[in-house]
Amino acid sequence: MTGELRSRAWFGETGRAGMIYRSWMRNQGFGAEVFDGRPVIGIATSASELAPCNAHLHRVAEAVKRGVWQAGGFPLEFPTMATGETLMRPTAMLYRNLMAMEVEELIRANPLDGVVLLSGCDKTTPAMLMAAASVDVPAVMVTGGPMLNGKYRGTDVGSGTHVWKFEEELKAGRMTQEECFFAEGCMARSNGHCMTMGTASTMACMAEALGMQLPGSATWPAVDARRFEIAQSAGQRVVTMVNEELRPSRILTREAFENAIRVNAAIGGSTNAIIHLLAIAGRVGVELALDDFDRLARAVPTLVDLMPSGRFLMEDFCYAGGLPVVMKRLVDADLLHPANITVTGKSVADNVSDAQCWNDEVITRLDEPFQPAGTGTAVLRGNLCPGGAVIKQSAASEHLLTHRGRALVFDSAEDYHAVCDDPALDVDADTVLVIRGAGPKGYPGMPEVSNVPLPAKMLKAGITDMVRICDGRMSGTGYGTVVLHVTPESALGGPLALVRTGDEITLDVGSRTLTLEVDDTELERRRAEWQPPESPHSSGYAWLYTHHVLQADEGADFDFLRGSRGHAVPRDSH
Ligand code: FES
């Protein structure tokens, strides 16, 4: 440690200001010795009963505190907002940037030398990583862990994934409403976040792959005693990191993001990771482009056989050895940068050198992978998405990856939902469902509405998938042949805004193209007629959001939040 601890600008002060800083803290029963110059560690907890995936984090915080005390630090827990995926309207994504801004400012404004970040539900992990990157104090992430496997009538069911499946069963008349009510409770039977390889599990793995959480952290179930052991270790470790001045800017390098992209391919991770990694990279000034995701992932087979693309769930992944096994397999195949430094103070390769696999069915080997290289998330280009679009091949249907069909266009997901059960809907198995108005500015918040359910008439006819195209996102637990993140979005007048029902659209994932089969002259004529939708938001946070959010290919961060603002101690007004 070369410089003085930040916290000394508060607790090391003499005179009136120092008295104010210390005296009020002592009303919590802290003795004078805690102000002796030991590192002060913030424990940022996004626990909330409104965010069920994070509701248990206060118990994780207790374990972190034990570790901080053991290592000679002074732990102080503080609450942050929690963007719970299930309850927040219109979408939790609208608030990711707000949470990132709040956490960043709370860290900077307080006498903190390091932080442990407690997250769980989808957006809470990237929001905290964005914050840590921008304030750049030593930081360790501890995600709250997945729920135990869902169990319904003798089979494993995955949160999120089985919501879509049960809905289809219900619509097709193969399941009753009573059975659905019963199944609800079977899907969520312990604390924790979704236990499929949805966005929460993906982002927990991304935090570990980036080097921002301790090896093995991503997969321990929320209720497993070892979740609390590892939280305690994180508390111990962050104190040492303060002494080592091991900051996120030393960990979050271009190589770390390349590692994360490849790990995401190997775990069959969520498409949402693309948006979140782009946003985090933007905070540390790492140049990362949408095409990097396609280029880097192409060499990586999917090793982990987890829902929604596969069979198993996070509990199985954990008992098979967890993410360190995947990373060791990639390191051994020269698919990761092995020397990157991580929160352990050691390299990626050192962290995983002892990893052992206990179940090759769950974590397959590179020579016999669950899915071959090149079948992960693809980045598409073409006259319908000049700024790019993505498709998760592993969650799509093979026969639809090359497809030409007639567009059936809806200006919003709500417009589609209003008619999708109508038996007279003019649709067949080849129809391409186009849903627009779901981009970052247009909705606003880029909700997870892209994988709209199939029309009831198609489900009853036994059709299980159709091509859908949207400028919104898809839940990481979702599946289907769904083209996502179409950029620029329709609300900005992107080509998606110009599509009309009856136009032909060609999807060719092999050649990475998405083409609206309408000539340029006609498109120009339509563009001249196009009127931007009027925004209903003239004030408040939604106004701020629509005016400053970037497009999906830049991570949908706010334009004014990109970059690091550092950890300099703010002025003292006492
Ligand atoms: Fe919170 Fe899935 S709803 S992780």
Coordinates of C-alpha atoms and ligand atoms in Angstrom, one line a residue:
M1 CA 0.0 0.0 0.0
T2 CA 1.7 3.2 -1.1
G3 CA -0.9 5.9 -0.5
E4 CA -3.0 6.6 2.6
L5 CA -6.4 4.8 2.9
R6 CA -9.4 6.8 1.7
S7 CA -11.1 6.3 5.0
R8 CA -8.4 8.3 6.8
A9 CA -9.8 11.5 5.2
W10 CA -12.8 10.8 7.4
F11 CA -11.8 8.8 10.5
G12 CA -8.2 10.0 10.7
E13 CA -9.3 13.7 10.9
T14 CA -8.8 15.7 14.1
G15 CA -11.0 18.6 15.2
R16 CA -14.7 19.1 14.6
A17 CA -14.9 17.1 11.3
G18 CA -13.2 14.0 12.7
M19 CA -15.4 14.2 15.8
I20 CA -18.5 14.2 13.6
Y21 CA -17.3 11.3 11.5
R22 CA -16.4 9.1 14.4
S23 CA -18.9 10.1 17.0
W24 CA -22.0 9.3 15.1
M25 CA -20.6 5.9 14.0
R26 CA -20.1 5.1 17.7
N27 CA -23.9 5.2 18.3
Q28 CA -23.8 1.7 16.7
G29 CA -21.6 0.5 19.5
F30 CA -18.3 0.5 17.6
G31 CA -15.3 1.1 20.0
A32 CA -12.6 3.7 19.3
E33 CA -10.2 1.0 18.0
V34 CA -12.1 0.6 14.7
F35 CA -10.8 4.0 13.7
D36 CA -7.2 3.0 14.1
G37 CA -6.4 3.0 10.4
R38 CA -7.6 -0.4 9.5
P39 CA -9.2 -0.7 6.0
V40 CA -12.9 0.2 6.0
I41 CA -14.8 -2.3 3.8
G42 CA -18.2 -1.5 2.4
I43 CA -20.6 -4.4 1.9
A44 CA -23.0 -3.2 -0.7
T45 CA -26.1 -5.4 -0.4
S46 CA -29.0 -5.4 -2.8
A47 CA -31.2 -7.5 -0.4
S48 CA -34.8 -6.7 -0.8
E49 CA -38.1 -8.6 -0.4
L50 CA -39.1 -6.9 -3.6
A51 CA -36.3 -8.7 -5.4
P52 CA -36.9 -12.3 -4.3
C53 CA -33.7 -13.6 -5.9
N54 CA -31.7 -11.3 -3.5
A55 CA -33.9 -11.6 -0.4
H56 CA -31.3 -13.7 1.5
L57 CA -28.3 -11.4 0.9
H58 CA -28.4 -10.0 4.4
R59 CA -27.2 -13.5 5.6
V60 CA -24.5 -13.5 3.0
A61 CA -23.5 -10.1 4.3
E62 CA -23.0 -11.5 7.8
A63 CA -20.6 -14.1 6.4
V64 CA -18.6 -11.4 4.6
K65 CA -18.4 -9.3 7.8
R66 CA -16.9 -12.3 9.6
G67 CA -14.2 -12.4 7.0
V68 CA -13.5 -8.7 7.1
W69 CA -13.1 -8.7 10.9
Q70 CA -10.9 -11.8 10.7
A71 CA -8.6 -10.1 8.3
G72 CA -8.3 -6.9 10.4
G73 CA -10.8 -4.7 8.5
F74 CA -13.8 -2.7 9.6
P75 CA -16.9 -3.9 7.7
L76 CA -19.9 -1.6 7.1
E77 CA -23.0 -3.0 5.4
F78 CA -25.1 -0.6 3.3
P79 CA -28.2 -1.2 1.2
T80 CA -28.5 -0.4 -2.5
M81 CA -31.5 -0.5 -4.7
A82 CA -32.4 -3.9 -6.1
T83 CA -33.6 -4.4 -9.6
G84 CA -35.8 -7.5 -9.2
E85 CA -36.6 -9.0 -12.5
T86 CA -40.0 -10.5 -11.7
L87 CA -41.9 -7.5 -10.2
M88 CA -40.5 -4.3 -11.6
R89 CA -42.4 -2.6 -14.4
P90 CA -42.0 -1.9 -17.2
T91 CA -38.7 -3.8 -17.0
A92 CA -35.8 -4.1 -14.5
M93 CA -33.4 -3.2 -17.3
L94 CA -34.8 0.4 -17.2
Y95 CA -33.2 0.7 -13.8
R96 CA -29.8 -1.1 -14.3
N97 CA -28.1 2.2 -15.1
L98 CA -29.8 3.9 -12.1
M99 CA -28.6 1.2 -9.8
A100 CA -25.1 1.4 -11.2
M101 CA -25.1 5.1 -10.7
E102 CA -26.4 4.8 -7.1
V103 CA -23.8 2.2 -6.1
E104 CA -20.9 4.2 -7.7
E105 CA -21.9 7.3 -5.9
L106 CA -22.4 5.6 -2.6
I107 CA -19.0 4.1 -2.7
R108 CA -17.3 7.3 -3.7
A109 CA -19.2 9.5 -1.1
N110 CA -18.4 7.3 1.9
P111 CA -15.2 6.4 3.8
L112 CA -14.6 3.1 2.0
D113 CA -11.3 1.6 1.1
G114 CA -12.7 -1.5 -0.6
V115 CA -16.1 -3.1 -1.2
V116 CA -17.8 -6.5 -1.4
L117 CA -20.7 -6.4 -3.8
L118 CA -23.7 -8.6 -3.1
S119 CA -26.0 -9.3 -6.1
G120 CA -28.2 -12.0 -7.5
C121 CA -31.0 -11.2 -9.8
D122 CA -30.1 -10.5 -13.5
K123 CA -29.4 -6.7 -13.6
T124 CA -28.0 -6.4 -10.1
T125 CA -24.7 -8.1 -11.0
P126 CA -23.8 -6.0 -14.0
A127 CA -25.0 -2.8 -12.3
M128 CA -22.6 -3.4 -9.4
L129 CA -19.7 -4.3 -11.7
M130 CA -20.3 -1.1 -13.7
A131 CA -20.3 0.8 -10.5
A132 CA -17.1 -0.8 -9.2
A133 CA -15.4 -0.2 -12.6
S134 CA -16.3 3.5 -12.6
V135 CA -15.2 4.2 -9.0
D136 CA -12.2 1.8 -9.1
V137 CA -11.7 0.9 -5.4
P138 CA -10.7 -2.7 -4.7
A139 CA -13.8 -4.8 -5.1
V140 CA -14.9 -8.4 -4.9
M141 CA -18.3 -9.6 -6.2
V142 CA -20.2 -12.3 -4.3
T143 CA -23.3 -13.3 -6.2
G144 CA -26.1 -14.8 -4.0
G145 CA -26.2 -18.2 -5.7
P146 CA -28.9 -20.1 -7.6
M147 CA -32.0 -21.7 -6.1
L148 CA -32.0 -25.5 -5.7
N149 CA -33.2 -27.4 -8.7
G150 CA -37.0 -27.2 -9.2
K151 CA -38.8 -30.5 -8.8
Y152 CA -42.2 -31.1 -10.3
R153 CA -43.8 -34.6 -10.5
G154 CA -40.5 -36.4 -10.6
T155 CA -38.7 -34.2 -13.0
D156 CA -36.3 -31.3 -12.7
V157 CA -37.9 -28.0 -13.8
G158 CA -36.0 -24.8 -14.4
S159 CA -37.1 -21.3 -13.3
G160 CA -38.0 -19.2 -16.2
T161 CA -37.5 -21.9 -18.8
H162 CA -40.5 -23.9 -17.5
V163 CA -42.6 -20.8 -17.2
W164 CA -42.6 -20.7 -21.0
K165 CA -43.0 -24.5 -21.3
F166 CA -45.9 -24.6 -18.9
E167 CA -47.6 -21.6 -20.7
E168 CA -47.3 -23.5 -23.9
E169 CA -48.7 -26.7 -22.3
L170 CA -51.6 -24.6 -20.9
K171 CA -52.4 -23.0 -24.2
A172 CA -52.2 -26.3 -26.1
G173 CA -54.6 -27.8 -23.5
R174 CA -52.2 -30.3 -22.2
M175 CA -52.0 -28.8 -18.7
T176 CA -54.8 -27.5 -16.4
Q177 CA -54.7 -24.2 -14.5
E178 CA -54.6 -26.1 -11.2
E179 CA -51.6 -28.0 -12.3
C180 CA -49.9 -24.7 -13.2
F181 CA -50.6 -23.2 -9.8
F182 CA -49.0 -26.3 -8.2
A183 CA -46.0 -26.2 -10.5
E184 CA -45.3 -22.5 -9.6
G185 CA -44.2 -23.5 -6.1
C186 CA -42.2 -26.4 -7.4
M187 CA -40.0 -24.1 -9.5
A188 CA -38.9 -21.8 -6.7
R189 CA -38.3 -23.9 -3.6
S190 CA -35.4 -22.1 -2.0
N191 CA -33.7 -18.8 -1.7
G192 CA -31.6 -17.8 -4.7
H193 CA -31.7 -16.6 -8.3
C194 CA -32.9 -18.6 -11.3
M195 CA -31.1 -21.9 -11.5
T196 CA -31.2 -22.3 -15.2
M197 CA -28.3 -20.8 -17.3
G198 CA -30.4 -17.6 -17.5
T199 CA -29.0 -14.1 -17.1
A200 CA -28.4 -14.2 -13.4
S201 CA -26.4 -17.5 -13.6
T202 CA -24.6 -16.2 -16.7
M203 CA -23.7 -12.9 -15.1
A204 CA -22.5 -14.7 -11.9
C205 CA -20.2 -16.8 -14.2
M206 CA -19.2 -13.6 -16.1
A207 CA -18.1 -12.0 -12.8
E208 CA -16.0 -15.1 -12.1
A209 CA -14.6 -15.3 -15.7
L210 CA -13.7 -11.6 -15.6
G211 CA -11.8 -12.3 -12.4
M212 CA -14.1 -10.2 -10.2
Q213 CA -15.3 -13.0 -7.9
L214 CA -13.5 -15.9 -6.2
P215 CA -13.2 -19.2 -8.1
G216 CA -16.3 -21.4 -7.6
S217 CA -18.4 -18.5 -6.4
A218 CA -20.9 -18.5 -9.2
T219 CA -22.4 -21.9 -8.7
W220 CA -22.8 -22.7 -5.0
P221 CA -26.6 -22.8 -4.4
A222 CA -27.9 -19.9 -2.3
V223 CA -28.7 -22.2 0.6
D224 CA -25.5 -24.3 0.6
A225 CA -23.2 -23.7 3.6
R226 CA -20.3 -23.3 1.2
R227 CA -22.0 -20.1 -0.3
F228 CA -21.4 -18.6 3.2
E229 CA -17.9 -20.0 3.4
I230 CA -16.9 -18.4 0.2
A231 CA -18.6 -15.1 1.2
Q232 CA -16.4 -15.2 4.3
S233 CA -13.3 -15.8 2.2
A234 CA -14.3 -12.8 0.0
G235 CA -14.5 -10.6 3.2
Q236 CA -11.0 -11.8 4.1
R237 CA -9.6 -11.3 0.7
V238 CA -10.8 -7.8 0.1
V239 CA -8.9 -6.5 3.1
T240 CA -5.7 -7.9 1.5
M241 CA -6.7 -6.4 -1.9
V242 CA -6.8 -3.0 -0.3
N243 CA -3.2 -3.4 0.9
E244 CA -2.2 -4.7 -2.5
E245 CA -4.1 -1.9 -4.3
L246 CA -5.7 -4.5 -6.5
R247 CA -8.3 -2.4 -8.2
P248 CA -10.9 -3.4 -10.9
S249 CA -8.9 -1.4 -13.5
R250 CA -6.0 -4.0 -13.1
I251 CA -8.4 -6.9 -13.5
L252 CA -10.9 -5.7 -16.1
T253 CA -8.5 -5.7 -19.1
R254 CA -9.3 -6.3 -22.7
E255 CA -8.0 -9.9 -22.1
A256 CA -10.4 -10.4 -19.2
F257 CA -13.4 -9.5 -21.5
E258 CA -12.1 -11.8 -24.1
N259 CA -12.0 -14.6 -21.5
A260 CA -15.5 -13.7 -20.4
I261 CA -16.8 -13.9 -24.0
R262 CA -15.3 -17.3 -24.5
V263 CA -16.6 -18.6 -21.2
N264 CA -20.0 -17.3 -22.1
A265 CA -19.9 -19.4 -25.2
A266 CA -18.7 -22.5 -23.3
I267 CA -21.5 -22.3 -20.8
G268 CA -24.2 -21.5 -23.3
G269 CA -24.8 -18.2 -21.5
S270 CA -27.5 -15.6 -22.0
T271 CA -27.6 -13.1 -24.8
N272 CA -28.0 -10.5 -22.2
A273 CA -24.3 -11.0 -21.2
I274 CA -23.4 -9.2 -24.5
I275 CA -25.2 -6.0 -23.5
H276 CA -23.8 -6.1 -19.9
L277 CA -20.2 -6.9 -20.9
L278 CA -20.3 -4.0 -23.5
A279 CA -21.5 -1.7 -20.7
I280 CA -18.9 -2.8 -18.2
A281 CA -16.1 -2.5 -20.8
G282 CA -17.3 1.0 -21.6
R283 CA -16.8 1.9 -17.9
V284 CA -13.1 1.0 -18.0
G285 CA -12.4 2.3 -21.5
V286 CA -11.8 -1.2 -23.0
E287 CA -12.7 -1.2 -26.7
L288 CA -15.1 -4.0 -27.2
A289 CA -17.4 -4.4 -30.2
L290 CA -20.4 -6.5 -30.9
D291 CA -18.5 -8.4 -33.6
D292 CA -15.9 -9.5 -31.0
F293 CA -18.6 -11.7 -29.5
D294 CA -19.1 -13.6 -32.7
R295 CA -15.4 -13.8 -33.7
L296 CA -14.2 -14.9 -30.3
A297 CA -17.0 -17.3 -29.5
R298 CA -16.8 -19.2 -32.9
A299 CA -13.8 -21.3 -31.7
V300 CA -15.5 -22.4 -28.5
P301 CA -17.9 -25.3 -28.2
T302 CA -20.7 -25.3 -25.7
L303 CA -19.5 -27.5 -22.9
V304 CA -22.2 -27.1 -20.2
D305 CA -25.5 -29.0 -20.8
L306 CA -27.8 -26.7 -18.9
M307 CA -31.3 -25.4 -19.5
P308 CA -32.6 -23.5 -21.5
S309 CA -30.3 -25.0 -24.2
G310 CA -29.8 -28.4 -22.5
R311 CA -30.9 -30.7 -19.7
F312 CA -29.4 -29.8 -16.4
L313 CA -29.5 -27.0 -13.8
M314 CA -27.1 -25.0 -11.8
E315 CA -27.1 -27.3 -8.8
D316 CA -25.9 -30.1 -11.1
F317 CA -23.3 -27.7 -12.6
C318 CA -22.0 -26.9 -9.1
Y319 CA -21.7 -30.6 -8.1
A320 CA -19.9 -31.4 -11.4
G321 CA -17.2 -28.9 -10.4
G322 CA -18.6 -25.6 -11.5
L323 CA -17.1 -22.9 -13.6
P324 CA -13.4 -23.6 -12.6
V325 CA -13.7 -26.9 -14.6
V326 CA -15.0 -25.1 -17.7
M327 CA -12.2 -22.5 -17.4
K328 CA -9.5 -25.2 -16.9
R329 CA -10.7 -27.0 -20.0
L330 CA -10.5 -23.7 -22.0
V331 CA -7.1 -22.8 -20.5
D332 CA -5.8 -26.3 -21.4
A333 CA -7.0 -25.7 -25.0
D334 CA -5.4 -22.3 -25.2
L335 CA -8.8 -20.6 -25.5
L336 CA -8.3 -18.3 -22.5
H337 CA -5.7 -15.7 -21.6
P338 CA -4.1 -17.7 -18.7
A339 CA -2.1 -14.9 -17.1
N340 CA -4.8 -12.4 -16.4
I341 CA -4.8 -11.3 -12.7
T342 CA -8.0 -11.9 -10.7
V343 CA -9.3 -10.9 -7.2
T344 CA -7.4 -13.8 -5.7
G345 CA -4.2 -12.0 -6.7
K346 CA -3.4 -15.0 -8.8
S347 CA -3.8 -15.6 -12.5
V348 CA -6.7 -17.3 -14.2
A349 CA -4.6 -20.4 -14.9
D350 CA -3.4 -20.7 -11.2
N351 CA -7.0 -20.3 -10.0
V352 CA -8.3 -23.3 -11.9
S353 CA -5.2 -25.5 -12.1
D354 CA -6.6 -28.0 -9.5
A355 CA -10.2 -28.0 -10.8
Q356 CA -11.7 -31.5 -11.3
C357 CA -14.8 -32.6 -13.1
W358 CA -17.1 -35.0 -11.3
N359 CA -19.7 -35.3 -14.1
D360 CA -18.7 -35.2 -17.7
E361 CA -22.4 -35.3 -18.8
V362 CA -23.0 -31.9 -17.2
I363 CA -19.6 -30.4 -18.1
T364 CA -18.7 -32.1 -21.3
R365 CA -15.2 -32.4 -22.7
L366 CA -13.8 -30.4 -25.6
D367 CA -13.4 -33.4 -27.7
E368 CA -17.0 -34.5 -27.1
P369 CA -18.8 -31.2 -26.5
F370 CA -22.5 -30.7 -25.7
Q371 CA -22.6 -28.5 -28.9
P372 CA -19.9 -28.0 -31.4
A373 CA -17.9 -24.8 -31.8
G374 CA -19.6 -22.1 -33.9
T375 CA -23.1 -22.9 -32.7
G376 CA -23.3 -20.3 -29.9
T377 CA -24.6 -16.8 -30.1
A378 CA -24.2 -15.3 -33.6
V379 CA -24.0 -11.7 -34.5
L380 CA -26.1 -10.9 -37.6
R381 CA -25.7 -8.0 -40.1
G382 CA -27.8 -6.9 -43.0
N383 CA -30.1 -4.2 -44.3
L384 CA -32.5 -5.0 -41.5
C385 CA -29.9 -4.6 -38.7
P386 CA -27.0 -2.3 -39.9
G387 CA -25.9 -1.9 -36.3
G388 CA -26.2 -5.7 -35.7
A389 CA -28.5 -8.2 -34.1
V390 CA -27.9 -11.4 -32.2
I391 CA -29.4 -14.9 -32.2
K392 CA -28.7 -17.7 -29.6
Q393 CA -28.3 -20.7 -31.9
S394 CA -28.3 -23.2 -29.1
A395 CA -31.8 -22.1 -28.0
A396 CA -33.1 -22.0 -31.6
S397 CA -34.4 -24.7 -33.9
E398 CA -31.9 -26.0 -36.4
H399 CA -34.4 -26.1 -39.3
L400 CA -35.2 -22.3 -38.9
L401 CA -31.6 -21.1 -38.9
T402 CA -32.0 -20.7 -42.7
H403 CA -35.4 -19.4 -43.4
R404 CA -37.4 -17.1 -45.7
G405 CA -40.9 -16.0 -44.7
R406 CA -43.6 -13.4 -44.9
A407 CA -43.5 -10.8 -42.2
L408 CA -46.4 -10.2 -39.8
V409 CA -45.6 -6.9 -38.1
F410 CA -46.6 -5.6 -34.7
D411 CA -45.7 -2.1 -33.4
S412 CA -45.5 -3.5 -29.8
A413 CA -45.5 -6.7 -27.9
E414 CA -48.8 -5.7 -26.4
D415 CA -50.3 -5.4 -29.9
Y416 CA -49.2 -8.9 -30.6
H417 CA -50.5 -10.3 -27.3
A418 CA -53.9 -8.8 -28.0
V419 CA -54.4 -11.0 -31.0
C420 CA -52.1 -14.0 -30.7
D421 CA -54.8 -16.3 -29.5
D422 CA -57.2 -15.3 -32.3
P423 CA -57.9 -18.4 -34.4
A424 CA -58.4 -16.1 -37.4
L425 CA -54.9 -14.7 -37.1
D426 CA -53.3 -14.7 -40.6
V427 CA -50.3 -16.8 -39.7
D428 CA -48.6 -20.1 -40.7
A429 CA -45.5 -22.0 -39.7
D430 CA -43.3 -20.0 -42.1
T431 CA -44.5 -16.6 -41.0
V432 CA -41.8 -14.3 -39.5
L433 CA -43.2 -12.5 -36.5
V434 CA -41.8 -8.9 -36.3
I435 CA -42.2 -7.2 -32.9
R436 CA -40.9 -3.6 -32.7
G437 CA -41.0 -0.7 -30.2
A438 CA -39.0 -2.7 -27.7
G439 CA -35.6 -1.1 -27.9
P440 CA -33.8 0.9 -25.3
K441 CA -35.5 4.2 -26.1
G442 CA -38.7 2.9 -27.6
Y443 CA -40.2 0.9 -24.7
P444 CA -38.2 2.4 -22.8
G445 CA -35.8 0.0 -21.2
M446 CA -35.4 -2.8 -23.8
P447 CA -37.6 -5.4 -22.1
E448 CA -37.4 -9.1 -22.5
V449 CA -40.4 -9.5 -24.7
S450 CA -38.8 -10.7 -27.9
N451 CA -39.6 -14.4 -27.5
V452 CA -43.3 -13.8 -27.7
P453 CA -45.3 -17.0 -27.3
L454 CA -46.4 -18.6 -30.5
P455 CA -49.9 -18.0 -31.7
A456 CA -52.4 -20.4 -30.0
K457 CA -53.4 -21.7 -33.4
M458 CA -49.9 -22.7 -34.2
L459 CA -49.4 -24.4 -30.8
K460 CA -52.6 -26.4 -31.3
A461 CA -51.3 -27.5 -34.7
G462 CA -48.2 -28.9 -33.0
I463 CA -45.8 -26.1 -34.2
T464 CA -43.1 -25.6 -31.5
D465 CA -41.0 -22.7 -32.9
M466 CA -41.3 -19.8 -35.4
V467 CA -38.8 -17.1 -36.4
R468 CA -39.3 -13.9 -34.4
I469 CA -37.4 -10.6 -34.9
C470 CA -37.4 -7.8 -32.3
D471 CA -35.4 -4.8 -31.1
G472 CA -35.9 -6.0 -27.5
R473 CA -34.1 -8.6 -25.4
M474 CA -35.0 -12.2 -24.4
S475 CA -34.8 -13.6 -21.0
G476 CA -31.7 -15.8 -20.6
T477 CA -34.1 -18.6 -19.6
G478 CA -36.0 -18.2 -22.8
Y479 CA -35.6 -20.2 -26.0
G480 CA -36.7 -20.2 -29.6
T481 CA -35.5 -18.9 -33.0
V482 CA -35.5 -15.3 -31.9
V483 CA -33.5 -12.5 -33.5
L484 CA -32.8 -10.0 -30.7
H485 CA -31.3 -6.5 -30.1
V486 CA -32.0 -5.3 -33.7
T487 CA -30.0 -2.1 -34.0
P488 CA -30.7 0.7 -34.6
E489 CA -34.1 0.2 -32.9
S490 CA -37.3 1.1 -34.5
A491 CA -38.0 4.1 -32.3
L492 CA -34.9 5.7 -33.9
G493 CA -36.1 5.0 -37.4
G494 CA -33.9 1.9 -37.9
P495 CA -35.0 -0.3 -40.8
L496 CA -37.1 -2.4 -38.5
A497 CA -39.5 0.6 -38.4
L498 CA -39.9 0.3 -42.2
V499 CA -41.0 -3.3 -42.4
R500 CA -44.6 -4.0 -43.5
T501 CA -46.7 -7.0 -43.2
G502 CA -46.3 -9.1 -46.3
D503 CA -42.6 -8.2 -46.8
E504 CA -40.3 -11.1 -47.2
I505 CA -37.4 -11.5 -44.7
T506 CA -34.5 -13.9 -45.0
L507 CA -32.6 -15.2 -42.0
D508 CA -29.3 -17.0 -42.8
V509 CA -27.4 -17.6 -39.6
G510 CA -24.7 -19.5 -41.4
S511 CA -23.7 -16.4 -43.4
R512 CA -24.7 -14.2 -40.4
T513 CA -27.2 -12.2 -42.4
L514 CA -30.7 -10.8 -41.8
T515 CA -32.2 -9.3 -45.0
L516 CA -35.4 -7.4 -45.6
E517 CA -36.2 -8.4 -49.2
V518 CA -37.4 -4.9 -50.2
D519 CA -35.4 -2.7 -52.6
D520 CA -33.6 0.4 -51.5
T521 CA -35.8 2.8 -53.5
E522 CA -38.9 1.5 -51.7
L523 CA -37.2 1.6 -48.3
E524 CA -36.2 5.2 -49.0
R525 CA -39.8 6.0 -49.9
R526 CA -41.0 4.5 -46.6
R527 CA -38.3 6.3 -44.7
A528 CA -39.4 9.6 -46.0
E529 CA -42.9 8.8 -44.8
W530 CA -41.8 7.6 -41.3
Q531 CA -42.7 9.6 -38.3
P532 CA -40.9 9.0 -35.0
P533 CA -43.2 7.8 -32.2
E534 CA -44.0 10.5 -29.6
S535 CA -42.4 9.8 -26.3
P536 CA -44.9 9.8 -23.4
H537 CA -42.1 10.9 -21.0
S538 CA -41.5 14.6 -20.6
S539 CA -40.0 14.5 -17.1
G540 CA -38.6 12.2 -14.5
Y541 CA -36.2 9.3 -14.7
A542 CA -37.9 7.8 -17.8
W543 CA -37.2 11.1 -19.6
L544 CA -33.5 11.0 -18.5
Y545 CA -33.3 7.4 -19.7
T546 CA -34.8 8.0 -23.1
H547 CA -32.5 11.0 -23.7
H548 CA -29.3 9.4 -22.7
V549 CA -29.5 5.6 -23.2
L550 CA -27.2 4.2 -25.9
Q551 CA -28.1 1.5 -28.3
A552 CA -27.7 -2.2 -27.6
D553 CA -24.4 -2.4 -29.5
E554 CA -22.9 0.0 -26.9
G555 CA -24.4 -1.8 -23.9
A556 CA -27.4 0.4 -23.4
D557 CA -25.5 2.4 -20.8
F558 CA -26.1 6.1 -20.4
D559 CA -23.8 8.3 -22.6
F560 CA -22.8 10.3 -19.6
L561 CA -21.8 7.3 -17.5
R562 CA -19.2 5.7 -19.7
G563 CA -15.7 5.8 -18.4
S564 CA -14.2 5.8 -15.0
R565 CA -14.6 8.7 -12.6
G566 CA -12.2 7.3 -10.0
H567 CA -12.1 7.2 -6.2
A568 CA -10.8 10.6 -5.3
V569 CA -12.1 11.7 -1.9
P570 CA -14.9 14.4 -2.4
R571 CA -14.7 17.8 -0.7
D572 CA -15.6 18.0 2.9
S573 CA -18.5 20.3 3.9
H574 CA -18.2 19.9 7.6
Ligands
FES1 FE1 -34.2 -13.1 -10.6 FE2 -34.4 -14.9 -12.6 S1 -35.9 -13.6 -11.8 S2 -32.7 -14.3 -11.5

